[in-house]
Amino acid sequence: MCRQIKLLTHLQLLGLFNLNEALHSRDSRRKKRAVLMVCMFILLGVMLAVYAGALSFAYAALDMAEIIPAYLFTVVSLVIFVFTLFKSGEMIFNLKDYEKTVVLPVSSAAIVTSRFLSVYLVNLLISALVVLPGTAVYAWAARPDALFYVFSLAGLLLMPLLPMTVSSLLGALILAVASRMRRKNLVSLVLYMLLTLGILLLSLRMSVSIGGMTDTQLTAYSAVLLQALATAYPLTSLYTAGLNGSIGSFLIFAGLSVGVFALYVFLVQRAYASVCTALNASAAHCRYTMGTLTQTSPLRALYKKELRRYFSSSIYVMNTCIGGVLMIIAGAAALFADMGQIDAVLGTSGILLQFAPLLLGLMCTISPTTASAVSMEGRQWWLMQSLPISVRPVFNSKLLINLTVMLPCCAVSWILLLIALRPAAAAALWLLLVPVCCTLFMSVAGLSVNLKMPVFNWESETAVVKQSSSTLFTMLAGFGTIAAGAALVYAMPAALLNLAYAVFCLLLLGASAFLYARMGRLRLADIA
């Protein structure tokens, strides 16, 4: 069975990272896109490792190196929890994939084990990219004994087990609850959203409590943060105690991680087919009744169709509305935060309000709906190509979806920030105009990129929304745009801040108009 597990895991990982298409595809365009996708994954991995190393170095420079292992462990556990939560339905409990593999001469136990092993290896890779650079910085700063390196390596291998077990179980429970409801996708979306908001609010609560410390508490910042991390995730204290030489604590950590994970995999193996069938069941709908037929414009009809498709996919909604949710949370947090104290901690006066429009604009760049709007058509794209209409209504309907999602969030966040910050008229104007211009630009830029890199042969929506080269390129383009805006604002004197934001908004509008005009010259038949 070991050979079967190895082969199945190998195939699943090749498909997950597009390596199979990059190595063996005969279509040169698809092969180039796959190679670009692999390069993007490598680049993101390098960026993650550099970020973890830089953050750890900052703690070491502040003589707070002792919190590095606990901080990295908690962050990695949270990332794994969220990643597995949204991937469990697609990678572990996917009935369609199971039906394709169960007819092969392999055992059910091998199929189940290979799926869990694939998720574990991906999570292990994420853990290594975060933990190894941080551990290297900690080793340089703290000079621990030899036992630390042994426990650190063993802890890295054990780190993903418990978070992925708990999140996989929660993901399965969400699927189970939603599948029994008539509005399956809506219920699943609400449950995922509530869980995500809970995680964000927990992080915010920790930040607020740390931000409100007195000068005496700031002196003991390390102890306060360690206590906060241990409270948020109790396993952190066992892990850090083990790294500090407590063999008993590390054995308890290892026993809990391995024991819970092994028990969960064993139970799933025993009734995997039944679990997949139950989780992917759907409620019966009411009988269709012909109503009154109405005629409307192509744009309105296409917009309604796009809106229905958008809200029919919880994966699509969760990964594209997160920026708007963060904007509203930031506005709500500003109502309770002490801006003067934050400026004092940063060591500058008014810098938060100065860069607040760009921070909101950054949230608008997080995965716009248009980055995967064309790819979401899938193998039904030929139906769109056969319609007797021009490209404008098709593209406009997809652009309007992102505007429909983000613009209300911009308005709500703006109102909350006006109440909290009470800015001057000019600053209030940029708090609204900059996010709106960023939203408009990212809508057009995301669609332009997706038209260049469409993926229609997908089996899972996750592969399009979260793992496609179009989504990654769009996000990097958005981050680069905000970085350019920040450089422009930073380079300008404070007296010319309004001019800097005016130039930035005009550049965004000009780039949006240019890309929109280019898209208008395309033909639907040429997009494949």
Short mmCIF file of C-alpha atoms in Angstrom, two decimals, residues 148-324:
data_model
loop_
_atom_site.label_atom_id
_atom_site.label_comp_id
_atom_site.label_asym_id
_atom_site.label_seq_id
_atom_site.Cartn_x
_atom_site.Cartn_y
_atom_site.Cartn_z
CA PHE A 148 16.99 23.12 20.75
CA TYR A 149 17.87 22.18 17.16
CA VAL A 150 16.68 18.60 17.62
CA PHE A 151 13.34 19.68 19.10
CA SER A 152 12.99 22.49 16.57
CA LEU A 153 13.31 20.07 13.62
CA ALA A 154 10.96 17.56 15.22
CA GLY A 155 8.51 20.35 16.08
CA LEU A 156 8.53 21.53 12.46
CA LEU A 157 7.41 18.05 11.33
CA LEU A 158 4.69 17.91 14.00
CA MET A 159 3.51 21.51 13.75
CA PRO A 160 0.90 21.11 10.96
CA LEU A 161 -0.83 18.03 12.42
CA LEU A 162 -3.20 19.43 15.05
CA PRO A 163 -4.25 22.64 13.19
CA MET A 164 -5.04 20.73 9.99
CA THR A 165 -6.96 18.09 11.96
CA VAL A 166 -9.15 20.63 13.75
CA SER A 167 -9.72 22.76 10.64
CA SER A 168 -10.48 19.72 8.49
CA LEU A 169 -13.05 18.58 11.04
CA LEU A 170 -14.60 22.05 11.19
CA GLY A 171 -14.66 22.26 7.40
CA ALA A 172 -16.40 18.90 7.23
CA LEU A 173 -18.94 20.01 9.83
CA ILE A 174 -19.66 23.19 7.86
CA LEU A 175 -20.18 21.15 4.71
CA ALA A 176 -22.41 18.73 6.62
CA VAL A 177 -24.59 21.50 8.07
CA ALA A 178 -24.81 23.38 4.77
CA SER A 179 -25.67 20.26 2.75
CA ARG A 180 -28.79 19.73 4.86
CA MET A 181 -30.04 23.24 4.14
CA ARG A 182 -32.01 24.27 1.14
CA ARG A 183 -29.73 27.26 0.50
CA LYS A 184 -26.56 25.19 0.71
CA ASN A 185 -24.11 27.73 -0.71
CA LEU A 186 -25.54 30.63 1.28
CA VAL A 187 -25.40 28.71 4.57
CA SER A 188 -21.84 27.55 3.85
CA LEU A 189 -20.84 31.11 2.99
CA VAL A 190 -22.32 32.52 6.20
CA LEU A 191 -20.64 29.88 8.37
CA TYR A 192 -17.25 30.40 6.74
CA MET A 193 -17.65 34.17 7.03
CA LEU A 194 -18.55 33.99 10.73
CA LEU A 195 -15.54 31.80 11.44
CA THR A 196 -13.22 34.11 9.49
CA LEU A 197 -14.58 37.16 11.29
CA GLY A 198 -14.05 35.39 14.60
CA ILE A 199 -10.38 34.79 13.75
CA LEU A 200 -9.92 38.42 12.63
CA LEU A 201 -11.62 39.79 15.74
CA LEU A 202 -9.45 37.58 17.97
CA SER A 203 -6.33 38.93 16.28
CA LEU A 204 -7.67 42.47 16.59
CA ARG A 205 -8.41 41.98 20.28
CA MET A 206 -4.84 40.85 20.90
CA SER A 207 -3.49 43.86 18.99
CA VAL A 208 -5.70 46.29 20.88
CA SER A 209 -4.70 44.85 24.24
CA ILE A 210 -1.03 45.12 23.37
CA GLY A 211 -1.49 48.59 21.88
CA GLY A 212 -3.03 49.83 25.14
CA MET A 213 -0.10 48.89 27.38
CA THR A 214 1.55 51.44 29.65
CA ASP A 215 5.25 52.31 29.55
CA THR A 216 5.93 49.83 32.37
CA GLN A 217 4.17 47.08 30.47
CA LEU A 218 6.04 47.96 27.27
CA THR A 219 9.27 47.23 29.14
CA ALA A 220 7.98 43.71 29.78
CA TYR A 221 6.55 43.39 26.26
CA SER A 222 8.02 39.94 25.70
CA ALA A 223 6.30 38.38 28.70
CA VAL A 224 2.99 40.02 27.80
CA LEU A 225 3.11 38.79 24.22
CA LEU A 226 4.15 35.30 25.23
CA GLN A 227 1.20 35.14 27.61
CA ALA A 228 -1.14 36.42 24.87
CA LEU A 229 0.10 33.80 22.41
CA ALA A 230 -0.24 31.01 24.96
CA THR A 231 -3.78 32.16 25.74
CA ALA A 232 -4.74 32.29 22.07
CA TYR A 233 -3.27 28.83 21.35
CA PRO A 234 -2.48 26.74 24.47
CA LEU A 235 -0.24 24.33 22.56
CA THR A 236 2.24 27.19 22.14
CA SER A 237 3.37 26.96 25.76
CA LEU A 238 4.10 23.23 25.41
CA TYR A 239 6.04 23.81 22.20
CA THR A 240 8.16 26.66 23.58
CA ALA A 241 8.80 24.81 26.83
CA GLY A 242 10.04 21.86 24.80
CA LEU A 243 12.40 24.08 22.81
CA ASN A 244 13.73 25.47 26.07
CA GLY A 245 14.72 21.98 27.24
CA SER A 246 11.58 20.50 28.83
CA ILE A 247 11.48 17.00 27.37
CA GLY A 248 8.20 16.20 29.11
CA SER A 249 6.42 19.21 27.62
CA PHE A 250 7.67 18.37 24.15
CA LEU A 251 6.55 14.73 24.48
CA ILE A 252 3.07 15.90 25.50
CA PHE A 253 3.00 18.24 22.48
CA ALA A 254 4.14 15.44 20.17
CA GLY A 255 1.73 12.91 21.65
CA LEU A 256 -1.26 15.24 21.30
CA SER A 257 -0.38 16.18 17.72
CA VAL A 258 0.28 12.67 16.46
CA GLY A 259 -2.46 10.99 18.50
CA VAL A 260 -5.30 13.31 17.48
CA PHE A 261 -4.23 13.30 13.83
CA ALA A 262 -3.84 9.50 13.66
CA LEU A 263 -7.20 8.93 15.34
CA TYR A 264 -8.93 11.34 12.95
CA VAL A 265 -7.40 9.73 9.85
CA PHE A 266 -8.30 6.26 11.12
CA LEU A 267 -11.94 7.23 11.71
CA VAL A 268 -12.22 8.89 8.30
CA GLN A 269 -10.73 5.83 6.59
CA ARG A 270 -13.33 3.58 8.16
CA ALA A 271 -16.26 5.33 6.51
CA TYR A 272 -14.73 7.57 3.86
CA ALA A 273 -17.19 6.86 1.05
CA SER A 274 -20.17 7.41 3.34
CA VAL A 275 -18.66 10.64 4.68
CA CYS A 276 -18.01 12.01 1.18
CA THR A 277 -21.51 11.11 0.04
CA ALA A 278 -23.10 12.71 3.10
CA LEU A 279 -21.01 15.88 2.90
CA ASN A 280 -21.68 16.37 -0.81
CA ALA A 281 -25.41 15.68 -0.59
CA SER A 282 -27.82 18.41 -1.60
CA ALA A 283 -31.32 19.29 -0.50
CA ALA A 284 -34.23 18.82 -2.91
CA HIS A 285 -35.48 22.02 -4.47
CA CYS A 286 -39.02 23.00 -5.23
CA ARG A 287 -40.66 22.23 -8.57
CA TYR A 288 -39.96 24.74 -11.32
CA THR A 289 -42.97 26.76 -12.45
CA MET A 290 -42.98 28.85 -15.60
CA GLY A 291 -43.58 32.51 -14.80
CA THR A 292 -43.92 35.65 -16.86
CA LEU A 293 -41.13 36.14 -19.39
CA THR A 294 -39.59 39.61 -19.53
CA GLN A 295 -37.20 41.22 -21.97
CA THR A 296 -34.24 43.24 -20.79
CA SER A 297 -30.94 44.60 -22.07
CA PRO A 298 -27.96 42.27 -22.62
CA LEU A 299 -25.95 44.03 -19.89
CA ARG A 300 -28.68 43.66 -17.29
CA ALA A 301 -29.28 40.00 -18.16
CA LEU A 302 -25.56 39.20 -18.05
CA TYR A 303 -25.15 41.10 -14.77
CA LYS A 304 -27.92 39.04 -13.14
CA LYS A 305 -26.30 35.86 -14.42
CA GLU A 306 -22.89 36.89 -13.06
CA LEU A 307 -24.44 37.82 -9.72
CA ARG A 308 -26.11 34.41 -9.40
CA ARG A 309 -22.89 32.62 -10.28
CA TYR A 310 -20.94 34.71 -7.79
CA PHE A 311 -23.16 33.97 -4.81
CA SER A 312 -23.53 30.32 -5.78
CA SER A 313 -19.88 29.66 -4.91
CA SER A 314 -18.78 30.06 -1.30
CA ILE A 315 -15.12 29.69 -2.34
CA TYR A 316 -15.51 32.53 -4.86
CA VAL A 317 -17.21 34.84 -2.38
CA MET A 318 -14.92 34.12 0.57
CA ASN A 319 -11.74 34.76 -1.38
CA THR A 320 -12.90 37.93 -3.12
CA CYS A 321 -14.84 39.78 -0.41
CA ILE A 322 -12.13 39.55 2.24
CA GLY A 323 -10.70 42.95 1.23
CA GLY A 324 -14.05 44.64 1.72
#
